[in-house]
Coordinates of C-alpha atoms and ligand atoms in Angstrom, one line a residue:
X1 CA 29.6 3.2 -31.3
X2 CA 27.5 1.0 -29.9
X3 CA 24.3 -0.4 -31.5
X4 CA 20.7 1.0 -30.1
X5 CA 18.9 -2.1 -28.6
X6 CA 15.1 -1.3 -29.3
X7 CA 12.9 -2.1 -26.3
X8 CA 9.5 -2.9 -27.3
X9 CA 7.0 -3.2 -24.3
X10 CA 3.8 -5.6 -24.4
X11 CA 2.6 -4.7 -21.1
X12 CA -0.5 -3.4 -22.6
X13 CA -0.9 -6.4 -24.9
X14 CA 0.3 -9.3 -24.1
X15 CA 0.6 -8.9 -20.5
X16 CA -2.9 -7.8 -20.6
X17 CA -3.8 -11.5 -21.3
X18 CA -2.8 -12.2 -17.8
X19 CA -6.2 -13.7 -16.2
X20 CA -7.7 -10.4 -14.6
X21 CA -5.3 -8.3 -16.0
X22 CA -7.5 -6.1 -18.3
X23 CA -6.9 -2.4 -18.2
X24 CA -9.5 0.4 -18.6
X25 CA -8.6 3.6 -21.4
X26 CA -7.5 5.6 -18.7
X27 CA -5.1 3.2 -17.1
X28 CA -3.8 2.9 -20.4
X29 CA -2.9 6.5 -21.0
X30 CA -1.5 6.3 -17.6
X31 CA 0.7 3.6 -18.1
X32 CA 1.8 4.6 -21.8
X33 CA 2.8 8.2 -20.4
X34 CA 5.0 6.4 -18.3
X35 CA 6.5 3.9 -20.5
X36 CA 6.8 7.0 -22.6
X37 CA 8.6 8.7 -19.3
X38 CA 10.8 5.5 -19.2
X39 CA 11.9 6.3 -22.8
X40 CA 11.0 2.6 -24.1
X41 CA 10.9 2.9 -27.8
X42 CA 8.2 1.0 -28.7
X43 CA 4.6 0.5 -26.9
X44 CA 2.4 -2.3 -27.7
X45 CA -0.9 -0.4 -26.4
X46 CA -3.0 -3.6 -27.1
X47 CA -5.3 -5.3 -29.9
X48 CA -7.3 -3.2 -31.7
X49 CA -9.9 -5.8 -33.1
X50 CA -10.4 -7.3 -29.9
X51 CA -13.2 -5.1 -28.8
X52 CA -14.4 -1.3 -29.4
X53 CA -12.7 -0.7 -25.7
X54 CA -9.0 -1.7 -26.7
X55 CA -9.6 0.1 -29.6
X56 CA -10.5 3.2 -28.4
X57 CA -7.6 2.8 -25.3
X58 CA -4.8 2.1 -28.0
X59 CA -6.4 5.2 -30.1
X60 CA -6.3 7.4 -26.5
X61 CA -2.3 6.3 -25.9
X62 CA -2.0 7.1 -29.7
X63 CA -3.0 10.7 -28.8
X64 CA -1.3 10.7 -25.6
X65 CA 2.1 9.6 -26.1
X66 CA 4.5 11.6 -28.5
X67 CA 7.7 10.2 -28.3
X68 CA 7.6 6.5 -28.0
X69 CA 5.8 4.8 -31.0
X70 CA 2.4 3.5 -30.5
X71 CA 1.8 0.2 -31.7
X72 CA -1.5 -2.2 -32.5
X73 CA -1.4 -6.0 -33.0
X74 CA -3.3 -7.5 -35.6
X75 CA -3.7 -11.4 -36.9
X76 CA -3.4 -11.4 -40.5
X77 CA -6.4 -10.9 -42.0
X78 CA -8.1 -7.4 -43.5
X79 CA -10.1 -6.3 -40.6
X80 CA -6.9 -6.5 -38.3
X81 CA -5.1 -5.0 -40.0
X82 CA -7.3 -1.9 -40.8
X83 CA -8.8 -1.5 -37.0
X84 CA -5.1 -2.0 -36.2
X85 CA -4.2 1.0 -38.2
X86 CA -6.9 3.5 -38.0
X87 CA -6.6 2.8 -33.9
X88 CA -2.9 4.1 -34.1
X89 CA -4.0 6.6 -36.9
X90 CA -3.4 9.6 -34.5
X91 CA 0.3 8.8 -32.9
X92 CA 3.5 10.7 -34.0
X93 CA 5.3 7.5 -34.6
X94 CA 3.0 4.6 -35.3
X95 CA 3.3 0.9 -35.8
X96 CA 1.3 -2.7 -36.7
X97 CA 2.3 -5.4 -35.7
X98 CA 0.9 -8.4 -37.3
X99 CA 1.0 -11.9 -37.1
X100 CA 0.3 -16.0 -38.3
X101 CA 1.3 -19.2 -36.7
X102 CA 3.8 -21.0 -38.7
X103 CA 4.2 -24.2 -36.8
X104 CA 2.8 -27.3 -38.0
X105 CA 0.5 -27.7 -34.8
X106 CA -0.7 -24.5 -35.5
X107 CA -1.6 -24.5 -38.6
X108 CA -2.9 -27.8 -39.0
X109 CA -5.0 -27.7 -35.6
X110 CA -5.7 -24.3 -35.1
X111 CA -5.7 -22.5 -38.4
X112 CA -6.6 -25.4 -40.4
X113 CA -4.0 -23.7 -43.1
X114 CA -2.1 -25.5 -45.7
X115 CA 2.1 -23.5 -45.7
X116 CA 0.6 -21.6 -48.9
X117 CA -2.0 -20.1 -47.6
X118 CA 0.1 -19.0 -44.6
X119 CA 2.5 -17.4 -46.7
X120 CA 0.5 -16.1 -49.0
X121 CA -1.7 -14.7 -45.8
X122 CA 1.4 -12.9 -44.3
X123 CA 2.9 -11.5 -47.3
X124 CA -0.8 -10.0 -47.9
X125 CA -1.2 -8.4 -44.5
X126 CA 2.4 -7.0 -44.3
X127 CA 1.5 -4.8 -47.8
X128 CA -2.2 -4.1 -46.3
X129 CA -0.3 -2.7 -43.0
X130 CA 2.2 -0.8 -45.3
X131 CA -0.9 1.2 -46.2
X132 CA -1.5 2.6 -43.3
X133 CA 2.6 3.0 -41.6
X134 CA 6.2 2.6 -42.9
X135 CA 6.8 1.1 -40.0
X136 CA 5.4 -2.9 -40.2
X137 CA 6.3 -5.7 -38.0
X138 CA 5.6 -8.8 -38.5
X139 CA 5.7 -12.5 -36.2
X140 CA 5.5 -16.0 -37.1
X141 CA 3.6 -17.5 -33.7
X142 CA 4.9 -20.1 -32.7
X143 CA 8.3 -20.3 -34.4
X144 CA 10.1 -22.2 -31.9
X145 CA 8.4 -25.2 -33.2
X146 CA 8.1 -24.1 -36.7
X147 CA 10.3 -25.8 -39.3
X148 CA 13.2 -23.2 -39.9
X149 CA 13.2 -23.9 -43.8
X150 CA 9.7 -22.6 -43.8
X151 CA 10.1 -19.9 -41.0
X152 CA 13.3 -18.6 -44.2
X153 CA 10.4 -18.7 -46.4
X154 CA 7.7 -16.7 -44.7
X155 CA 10.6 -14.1 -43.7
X156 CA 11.9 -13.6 -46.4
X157 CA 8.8 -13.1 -48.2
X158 CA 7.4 -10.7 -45.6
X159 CA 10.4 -8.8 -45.6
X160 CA 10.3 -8.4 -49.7
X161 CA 6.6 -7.4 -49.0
X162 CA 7.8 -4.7 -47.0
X163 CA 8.0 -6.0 -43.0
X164 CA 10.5 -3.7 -41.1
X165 CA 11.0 -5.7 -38.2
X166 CA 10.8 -9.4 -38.0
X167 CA 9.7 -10.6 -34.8
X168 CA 10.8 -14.4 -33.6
X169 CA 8.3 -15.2 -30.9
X170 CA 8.6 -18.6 -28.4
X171 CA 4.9 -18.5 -27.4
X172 CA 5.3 -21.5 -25.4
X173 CA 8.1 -20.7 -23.4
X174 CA 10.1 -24.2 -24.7
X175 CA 13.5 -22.4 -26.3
X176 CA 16.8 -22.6 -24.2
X177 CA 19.0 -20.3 -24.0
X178 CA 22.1 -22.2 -26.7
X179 CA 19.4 -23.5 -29.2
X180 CA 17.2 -19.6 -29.4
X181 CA 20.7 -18.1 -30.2
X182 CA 21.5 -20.5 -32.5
X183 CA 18.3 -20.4 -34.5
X184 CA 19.0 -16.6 -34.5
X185 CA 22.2 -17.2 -36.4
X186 CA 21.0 -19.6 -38.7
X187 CA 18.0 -16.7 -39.9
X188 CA 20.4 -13.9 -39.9
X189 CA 22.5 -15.8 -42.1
X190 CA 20.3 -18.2 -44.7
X191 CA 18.1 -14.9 -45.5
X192 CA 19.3 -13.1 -48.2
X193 CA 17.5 -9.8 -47.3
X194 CA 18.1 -9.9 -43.6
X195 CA 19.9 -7.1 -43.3
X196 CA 16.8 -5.1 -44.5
X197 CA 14.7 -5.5 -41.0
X198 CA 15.6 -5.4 -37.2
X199 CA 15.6 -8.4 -35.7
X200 CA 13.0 -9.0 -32.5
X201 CA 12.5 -11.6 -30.0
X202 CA 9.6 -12.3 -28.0
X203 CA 10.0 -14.9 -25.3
X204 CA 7.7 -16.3 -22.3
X205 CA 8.8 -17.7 -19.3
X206 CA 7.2 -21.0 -18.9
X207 CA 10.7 -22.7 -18.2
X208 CA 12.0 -19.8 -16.4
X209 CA 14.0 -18.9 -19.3
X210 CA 12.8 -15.8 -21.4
X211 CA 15.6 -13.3 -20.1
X212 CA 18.3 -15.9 -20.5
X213 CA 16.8 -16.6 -24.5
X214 CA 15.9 -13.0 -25.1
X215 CA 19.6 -12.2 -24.0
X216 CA 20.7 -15.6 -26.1
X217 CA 18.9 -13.8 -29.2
X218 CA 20.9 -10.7 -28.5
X219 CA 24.2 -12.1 -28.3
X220 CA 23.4 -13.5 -32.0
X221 CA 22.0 -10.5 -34.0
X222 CA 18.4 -9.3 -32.0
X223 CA 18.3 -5.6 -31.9
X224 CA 14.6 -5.3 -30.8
X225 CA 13.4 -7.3 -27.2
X226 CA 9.8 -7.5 -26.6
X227 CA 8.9 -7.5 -23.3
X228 CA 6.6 -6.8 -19.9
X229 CA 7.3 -5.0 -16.9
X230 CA 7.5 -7.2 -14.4
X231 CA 7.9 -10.0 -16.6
X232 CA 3.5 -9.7 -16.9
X233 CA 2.0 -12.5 -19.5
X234 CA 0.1 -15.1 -19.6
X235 CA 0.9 -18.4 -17.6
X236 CA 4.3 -18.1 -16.4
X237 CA 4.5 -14.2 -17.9
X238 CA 6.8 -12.3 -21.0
X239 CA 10.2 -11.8 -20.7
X240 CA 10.7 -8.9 -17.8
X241 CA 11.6 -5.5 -19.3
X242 CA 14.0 -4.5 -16.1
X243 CA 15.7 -7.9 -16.0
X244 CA 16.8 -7.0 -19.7
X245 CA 17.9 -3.7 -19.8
X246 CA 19.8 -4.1 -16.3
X247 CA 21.4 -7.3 -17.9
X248 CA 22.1 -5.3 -21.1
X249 CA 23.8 -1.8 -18.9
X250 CA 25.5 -4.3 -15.8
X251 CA 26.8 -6.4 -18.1
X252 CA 28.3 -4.1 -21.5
X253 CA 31.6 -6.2 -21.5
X254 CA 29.4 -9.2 -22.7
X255 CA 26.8 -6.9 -25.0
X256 CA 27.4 -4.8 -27.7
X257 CA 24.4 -2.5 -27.9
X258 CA 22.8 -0.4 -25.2
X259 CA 19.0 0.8 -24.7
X260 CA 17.6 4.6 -24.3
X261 CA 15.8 3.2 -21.1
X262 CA 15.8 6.0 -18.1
X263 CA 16.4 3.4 -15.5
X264 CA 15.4 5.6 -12.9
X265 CA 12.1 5.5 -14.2
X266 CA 12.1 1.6 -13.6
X267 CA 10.5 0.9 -9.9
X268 CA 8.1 3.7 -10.2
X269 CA 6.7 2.0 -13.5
X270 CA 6.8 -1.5 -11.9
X271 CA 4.7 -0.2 -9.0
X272 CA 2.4 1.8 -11.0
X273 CA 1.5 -1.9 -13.6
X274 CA 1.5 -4.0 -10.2
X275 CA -1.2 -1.3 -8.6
X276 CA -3.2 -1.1 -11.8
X277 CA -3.4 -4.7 -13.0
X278 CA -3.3 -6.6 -9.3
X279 CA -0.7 -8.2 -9.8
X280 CA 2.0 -7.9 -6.8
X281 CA 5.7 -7.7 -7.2
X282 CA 7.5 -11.1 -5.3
X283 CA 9.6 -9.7 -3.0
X284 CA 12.4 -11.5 -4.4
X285 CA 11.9 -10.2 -8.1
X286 CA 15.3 -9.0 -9.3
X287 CA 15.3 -5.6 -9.7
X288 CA 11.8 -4.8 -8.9
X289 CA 11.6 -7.0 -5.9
X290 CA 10.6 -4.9 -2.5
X291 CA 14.2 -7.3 -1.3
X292 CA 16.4 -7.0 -5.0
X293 CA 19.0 -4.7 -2.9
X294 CA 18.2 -5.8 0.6
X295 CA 21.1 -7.5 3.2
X296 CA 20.0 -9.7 5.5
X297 CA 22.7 -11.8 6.6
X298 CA 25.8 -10.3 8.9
X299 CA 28.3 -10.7 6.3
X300 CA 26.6 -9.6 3.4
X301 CA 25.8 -6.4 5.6
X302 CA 28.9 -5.5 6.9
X303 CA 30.9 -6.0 3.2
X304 CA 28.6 -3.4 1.5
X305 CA 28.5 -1.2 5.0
X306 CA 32.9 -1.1 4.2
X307 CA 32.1 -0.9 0.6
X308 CA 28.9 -1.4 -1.8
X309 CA 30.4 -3.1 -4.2
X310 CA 31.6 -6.5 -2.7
X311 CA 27.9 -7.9 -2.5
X312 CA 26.0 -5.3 -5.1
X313 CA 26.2 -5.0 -9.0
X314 CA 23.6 -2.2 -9.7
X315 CA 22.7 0.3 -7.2
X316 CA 19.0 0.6 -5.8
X317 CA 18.8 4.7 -7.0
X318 CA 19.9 3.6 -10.5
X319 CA 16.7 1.8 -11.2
X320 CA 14.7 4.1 -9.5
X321 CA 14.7 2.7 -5.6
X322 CA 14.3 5.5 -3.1
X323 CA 13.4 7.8 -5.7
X324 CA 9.4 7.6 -3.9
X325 CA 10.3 10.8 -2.2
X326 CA 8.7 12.2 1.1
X327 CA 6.5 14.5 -0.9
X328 CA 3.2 16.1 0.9
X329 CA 2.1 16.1 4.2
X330 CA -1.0 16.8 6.3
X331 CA -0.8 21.0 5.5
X332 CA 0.0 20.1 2.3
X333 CA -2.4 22.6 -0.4
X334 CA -4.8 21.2 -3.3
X335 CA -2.4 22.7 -5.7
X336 CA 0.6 20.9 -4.2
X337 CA -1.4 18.2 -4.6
X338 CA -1.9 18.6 -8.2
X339 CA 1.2 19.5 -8.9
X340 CA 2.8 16.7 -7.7
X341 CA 0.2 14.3 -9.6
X342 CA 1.2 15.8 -12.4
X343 CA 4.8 15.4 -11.8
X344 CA 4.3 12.0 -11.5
X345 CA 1.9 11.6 -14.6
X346 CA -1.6 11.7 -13.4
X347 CA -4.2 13.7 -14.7
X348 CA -7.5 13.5 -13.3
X349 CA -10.3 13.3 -15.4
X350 CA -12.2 16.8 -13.6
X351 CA -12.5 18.3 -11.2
X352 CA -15.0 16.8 -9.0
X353 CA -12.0 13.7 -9.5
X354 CA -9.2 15.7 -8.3
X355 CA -11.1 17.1 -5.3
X356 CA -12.4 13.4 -4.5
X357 CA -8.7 12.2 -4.4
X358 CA -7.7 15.4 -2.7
X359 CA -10.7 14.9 0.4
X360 CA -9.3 10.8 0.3
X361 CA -5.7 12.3 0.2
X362 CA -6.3 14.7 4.0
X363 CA -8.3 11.5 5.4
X364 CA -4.5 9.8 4.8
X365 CA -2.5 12.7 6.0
X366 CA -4.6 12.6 9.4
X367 CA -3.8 8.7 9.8
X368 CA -0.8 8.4 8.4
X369 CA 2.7 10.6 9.0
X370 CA 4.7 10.1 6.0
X371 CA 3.0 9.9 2.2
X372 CA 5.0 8.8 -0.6
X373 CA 4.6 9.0 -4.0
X374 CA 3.4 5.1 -4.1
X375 CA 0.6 5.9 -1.7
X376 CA -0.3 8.9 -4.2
X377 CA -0.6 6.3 -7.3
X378 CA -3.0 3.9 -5.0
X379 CA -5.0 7.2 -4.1
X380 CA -5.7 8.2 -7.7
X381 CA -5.9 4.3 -9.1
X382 CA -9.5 4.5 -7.7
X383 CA -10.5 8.2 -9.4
X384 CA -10.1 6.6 -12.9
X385 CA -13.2 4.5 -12.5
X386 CA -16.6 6.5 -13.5
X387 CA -19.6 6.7 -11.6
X388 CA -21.4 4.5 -14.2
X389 CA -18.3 1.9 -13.2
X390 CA -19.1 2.2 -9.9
X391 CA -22.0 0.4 -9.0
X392 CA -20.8 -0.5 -5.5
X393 CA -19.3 1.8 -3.0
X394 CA -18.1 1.5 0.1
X395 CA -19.9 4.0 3.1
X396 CA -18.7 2.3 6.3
X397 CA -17.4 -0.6 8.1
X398 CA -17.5 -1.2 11.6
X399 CA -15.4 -4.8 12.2
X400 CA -14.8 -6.2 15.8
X401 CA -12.3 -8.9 16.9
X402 CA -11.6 -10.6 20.4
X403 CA -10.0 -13.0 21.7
X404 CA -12.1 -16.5 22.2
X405 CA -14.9 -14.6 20.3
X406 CA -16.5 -15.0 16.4
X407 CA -14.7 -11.9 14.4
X408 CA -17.9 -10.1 13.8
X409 CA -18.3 -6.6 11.2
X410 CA -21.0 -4.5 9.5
X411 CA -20.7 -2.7 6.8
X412 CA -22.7 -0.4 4.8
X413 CA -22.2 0.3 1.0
X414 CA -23.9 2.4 -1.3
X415 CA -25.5 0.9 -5.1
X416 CA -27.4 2.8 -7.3
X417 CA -27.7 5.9 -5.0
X418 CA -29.4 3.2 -2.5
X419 CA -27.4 2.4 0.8
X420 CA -27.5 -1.4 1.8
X421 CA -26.2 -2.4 5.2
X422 CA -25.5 -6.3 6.3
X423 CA -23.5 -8.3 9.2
X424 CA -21.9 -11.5 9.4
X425 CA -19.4 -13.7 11.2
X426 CA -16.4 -15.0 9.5
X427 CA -13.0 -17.1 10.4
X428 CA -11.6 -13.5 10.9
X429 CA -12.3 -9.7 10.1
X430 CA -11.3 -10.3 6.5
X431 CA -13.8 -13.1 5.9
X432 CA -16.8 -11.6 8.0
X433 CA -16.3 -8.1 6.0
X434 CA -16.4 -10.2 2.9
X435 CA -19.5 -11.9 3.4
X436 CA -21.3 -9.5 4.8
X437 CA -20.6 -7.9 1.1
X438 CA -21.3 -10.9 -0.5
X439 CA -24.9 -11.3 1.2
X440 CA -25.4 -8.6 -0.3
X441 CA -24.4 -8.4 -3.1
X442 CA -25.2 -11.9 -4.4
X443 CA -22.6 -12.2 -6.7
X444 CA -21.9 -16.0 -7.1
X445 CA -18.3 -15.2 -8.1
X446 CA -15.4 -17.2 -6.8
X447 CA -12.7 -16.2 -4.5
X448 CA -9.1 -17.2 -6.6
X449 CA -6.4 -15.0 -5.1
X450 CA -6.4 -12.8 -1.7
X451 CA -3.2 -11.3 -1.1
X452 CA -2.0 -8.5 1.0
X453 CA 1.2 -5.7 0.9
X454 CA 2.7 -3.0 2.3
X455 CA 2.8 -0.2 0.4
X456 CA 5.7 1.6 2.0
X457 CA 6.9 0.7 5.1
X458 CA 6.2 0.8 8.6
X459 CA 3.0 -0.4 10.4
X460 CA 1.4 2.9 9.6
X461 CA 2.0 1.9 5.9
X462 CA -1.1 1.4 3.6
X463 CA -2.0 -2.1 2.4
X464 CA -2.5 -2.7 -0.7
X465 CA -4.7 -5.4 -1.3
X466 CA -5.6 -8.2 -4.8
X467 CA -8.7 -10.0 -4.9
X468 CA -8.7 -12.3 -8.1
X469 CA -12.5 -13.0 -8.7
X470 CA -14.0 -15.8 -11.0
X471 CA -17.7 -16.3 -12.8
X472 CA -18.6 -17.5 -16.0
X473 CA -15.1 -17.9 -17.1
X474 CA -14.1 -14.4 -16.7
X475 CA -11.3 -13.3 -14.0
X476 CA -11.0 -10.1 -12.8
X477 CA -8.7 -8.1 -10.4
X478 CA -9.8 -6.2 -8.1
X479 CA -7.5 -3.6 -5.6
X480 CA -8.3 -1.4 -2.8
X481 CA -5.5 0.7 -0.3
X482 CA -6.1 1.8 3.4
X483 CA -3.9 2.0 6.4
X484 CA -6.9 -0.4 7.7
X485 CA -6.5 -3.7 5.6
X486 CA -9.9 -4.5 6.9
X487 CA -11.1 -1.7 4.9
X488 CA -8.9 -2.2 2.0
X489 CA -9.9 -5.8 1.4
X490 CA -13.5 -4.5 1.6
X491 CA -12.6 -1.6 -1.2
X492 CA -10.7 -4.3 -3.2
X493 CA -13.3 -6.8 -3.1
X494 CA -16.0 -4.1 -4.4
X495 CA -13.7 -2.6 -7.1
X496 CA -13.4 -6.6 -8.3
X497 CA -17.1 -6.7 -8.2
X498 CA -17.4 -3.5 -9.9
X499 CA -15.2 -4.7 -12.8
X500 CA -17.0 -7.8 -13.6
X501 CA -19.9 -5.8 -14.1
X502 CA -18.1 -3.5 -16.8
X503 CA -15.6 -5.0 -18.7
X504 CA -16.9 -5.8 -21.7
X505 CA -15.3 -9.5 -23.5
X506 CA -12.3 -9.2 -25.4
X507 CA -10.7 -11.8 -27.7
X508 CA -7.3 -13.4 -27.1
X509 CA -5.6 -12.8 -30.3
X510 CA -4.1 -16.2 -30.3
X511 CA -6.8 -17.9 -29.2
X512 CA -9.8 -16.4 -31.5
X513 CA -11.2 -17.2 -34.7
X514 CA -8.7 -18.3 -37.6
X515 CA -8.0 -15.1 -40.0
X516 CA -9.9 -14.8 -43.0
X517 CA -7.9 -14.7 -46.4
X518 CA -7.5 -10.6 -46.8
Ligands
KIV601 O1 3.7 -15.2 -28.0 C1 3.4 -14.8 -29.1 O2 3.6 -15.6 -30.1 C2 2.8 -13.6 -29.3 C3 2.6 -13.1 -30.8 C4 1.3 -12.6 -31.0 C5 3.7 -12.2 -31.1 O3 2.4 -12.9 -28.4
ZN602 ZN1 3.5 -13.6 -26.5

């Protein structure tokens, strides 16, 4: 028998601290339902205290999702803790996950917190969280540059105070591989009651290295990996969920524990966070990549032509490649329609939503042959915004290019009810489309990211496309879809505008106020 590796996601959380990456409620429910679908055991929906909108989006995945457990991080300090656990109050299985930096750094610069006062501060909030759930976790920030005799300390005392799980977090991304294992020898053994609490790490990637240490951590005792789908997170990202679990099922002759993952269920997941969030995929991402199983060169293609497994180790359909099946065409019927958004998770909020996506769904079936399940989830990402989100829409856009000529468009959009209308010239049909928005508009914001992909494939495909937008200090994403990119840079640059208007400010649990004493 095998022991169960518990995979613990932080999409929701800590990838959420990506700049831009800020999810509504209903993206939320969308993406728990299909972590939940992906059979991950535990889902960091977010952090409650950080504003009445995360709280109310970890409180709607706590009512949505029934299997997986639903899980809130708080710092250490009373109100945390509680807005942590009435927010998951309504999940079947429910977790808090709380937290206090235990390096010197920290505490000295950032917490301004003598090693007493930390301890004593953990050891409270763990028994505060136990009133609300059995099931407690608890993370010293920053232990990768916390003195180990005090890091045996503060875990052994949290565990006594009733701490489940004990979560060993590099939030700096400066482990390697040899020294992260090691560390999670030495814990295992120098704490007498280790053997009362799963043992979690939680690694970022700014050395390219949070699979390698998360899998390090494994080899000496981990049974619990936090991490993101596709490797989202701040700066250089979390350690990526797929890289994991793939490593943990290619290589069970080197492992000995295996996950309840549905791999299947891992590309449709990675496309559906990369469409929410605007954050593409890099072609050469393992597993997820849009090239992780492609052969360019002759020899590699003829070997796996004779037989797959001289230059492959997984196969594409295993982790969910090619399962974006050919699924409605142009005569295709609104309940087909539904039906199929069901299938693949999406409910629309009414109606008047579903016949919106519907009408946008026929408009695609008359300019495009094929539709595949990932043009479905870029249909529908749009219907989750409200009318009161939507303060600019797009009407029409007329854009003209020729050679030796100034690319030149027009485009209409609608605010308020009102329709405004503007031109402009730009380098090319992108640019012009975009200022002509901008003028007006009058947003101010800056431009940080452009970027354009291919949904499916062919030339008929839809492109998806990112606008990163700046002002203030706040980044948002913004996405928009069309088999015109023209069109779908105009829809992604409104949706960014549209978000900065909306999203109210949240706090970055490790960078906000120092916890009060509970
Ligand atoms: O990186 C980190 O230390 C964290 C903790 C809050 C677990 O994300
Ligand atoms: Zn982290």
């Amino acid at each position: 028998m095998q022991d169960q590796l518990i995979i613990f996601d932080t999409t929701m959380r800590d990838g959420e601290q990506s700049p831009g990456a800020s999810m509504t409620r209903d993206e939320k429910v969308r993406i728990g339902k299909q972590l939940e679908r992906l059979r991950v055991d535990v889902i960091e929906a977010g952090f409650a205290a950080a504003s009445v909108g995360d709280f109310d989006a970890i409180r709607a995945v706590a009512e949505a999702v029934r299997e997986s457990t639903v899980c809130s991080l708080a710092r250490a300090n009373e109100n945390d803790i509680r807005r942590a656990g009435e927010a998951v109050a309504p999940a079947r299985r429910k977790r808090i996950h709380t937290f206090i930096a235990t390096s010197p750094i920290h505490m000295k610069l950032k917490l301004r917190m003598s090693e007493e006062q930390v301890l004593e501060a953990a050891v409270r909030a763990v028994k505060l969280a136990r009133e609300y759930t059995d099931d407690v976790e608890f993370s010293a920030e920053d232990a990768v540059r916390s003195e180990v005799d005090f890091l045996c300390r503060v875990f052994e005392a949290t565990i006594a105070a009733g701490a489940t799980t004990i979560n060993v977090p590099d939030t700096v991304g400066y482990s390697v591989p040899e020294r992260w294992g090691a560390l999670f020898g030495d814990l295992l053994a120098r704490i007498p009651n280790a053997d009362k609490a799963v043992w979690s790490t939680h690694c970022h990637n700014d050395l390219g290295m949070a699979v390698a240490n998360s899998l390090a951590a494994v080899m000496h005792g981990a049974r619990q990996v936090e991490c993101t789908i596709n490797g989202l997170g701040e700066r250089a990202g979390n350690a990526s969920l797929e890289e994991i679990v793939m490593a943990v099922r290619t290589r069970s002759d080197v492992f000995s524990c295996s996950t309840a993952i549905d791999a299947t269920q891992i590309v449709p997941t990675s496309k559906l966070v990369s469409t929410i969030t605007g954050y593409p995929v890099q072609p050469n991402k393992a597993v997820v990549g849009a090239n992780a199983f492609a052969h360019e060169s002759g020899i590699h293609q003829d070997g796996v032509l004779k037989h797959r497994e001289t230059y492959e180790i997984m196969r594409a359909e295993d982790v969910g490649w090619g399962a974006n099946r050919l699924t409605l065409g142009k005569l295709s019927g609104r309940n087909a329609f539904r039906s199929r958004l069901s299938e693949l998770g999406i409910t629309l909020a009414s109606e008047e939503a579903l016949n919106a996506a519907f009408a946008r769904f026929k408009e695609l079936a008359d300019k495009k042959r094929e539709i595949f399940d990932e043009d479905l989830q870029a249909l529908v990402s749009d219907e989750s915004v409200t009318p009161e989100q939507e303060r600019f829409k797009l009407v029409s856009l007329l854009a003209h290019s020729e050679t030796g000529e100034q690319p030149f468009a027009k485009v209409v959009i609608a605010s308020d009810g009102h329709e405004m209308r503007s031109e402009a010239r730009g380098a090319g049909l992108v640019d012009a489309s975009l200022q002509a928005i901008e003028a007006m508009v009058h947003s101010g914001t800056e431009l940080l990211l452009y970027s354009v992909n291919n949904i499916t494939t062919g030339t008929d495909s839809q492109g998806e496309v990112t606008v990163r937008l700046a002002k203030g200090g706040r980044v948002v994403n913004g996405m928009g879809a069309d088999t015109d990119i023209v069109v779908a840079s105009a829809k992604a640059f409104l949706s960014a505008l549209n978000k900065m208007g909306i999203s109210a400010a949240r706090v970055n649990p490790q960078y906000g106020e120092e916890p009060e004493t509970p």
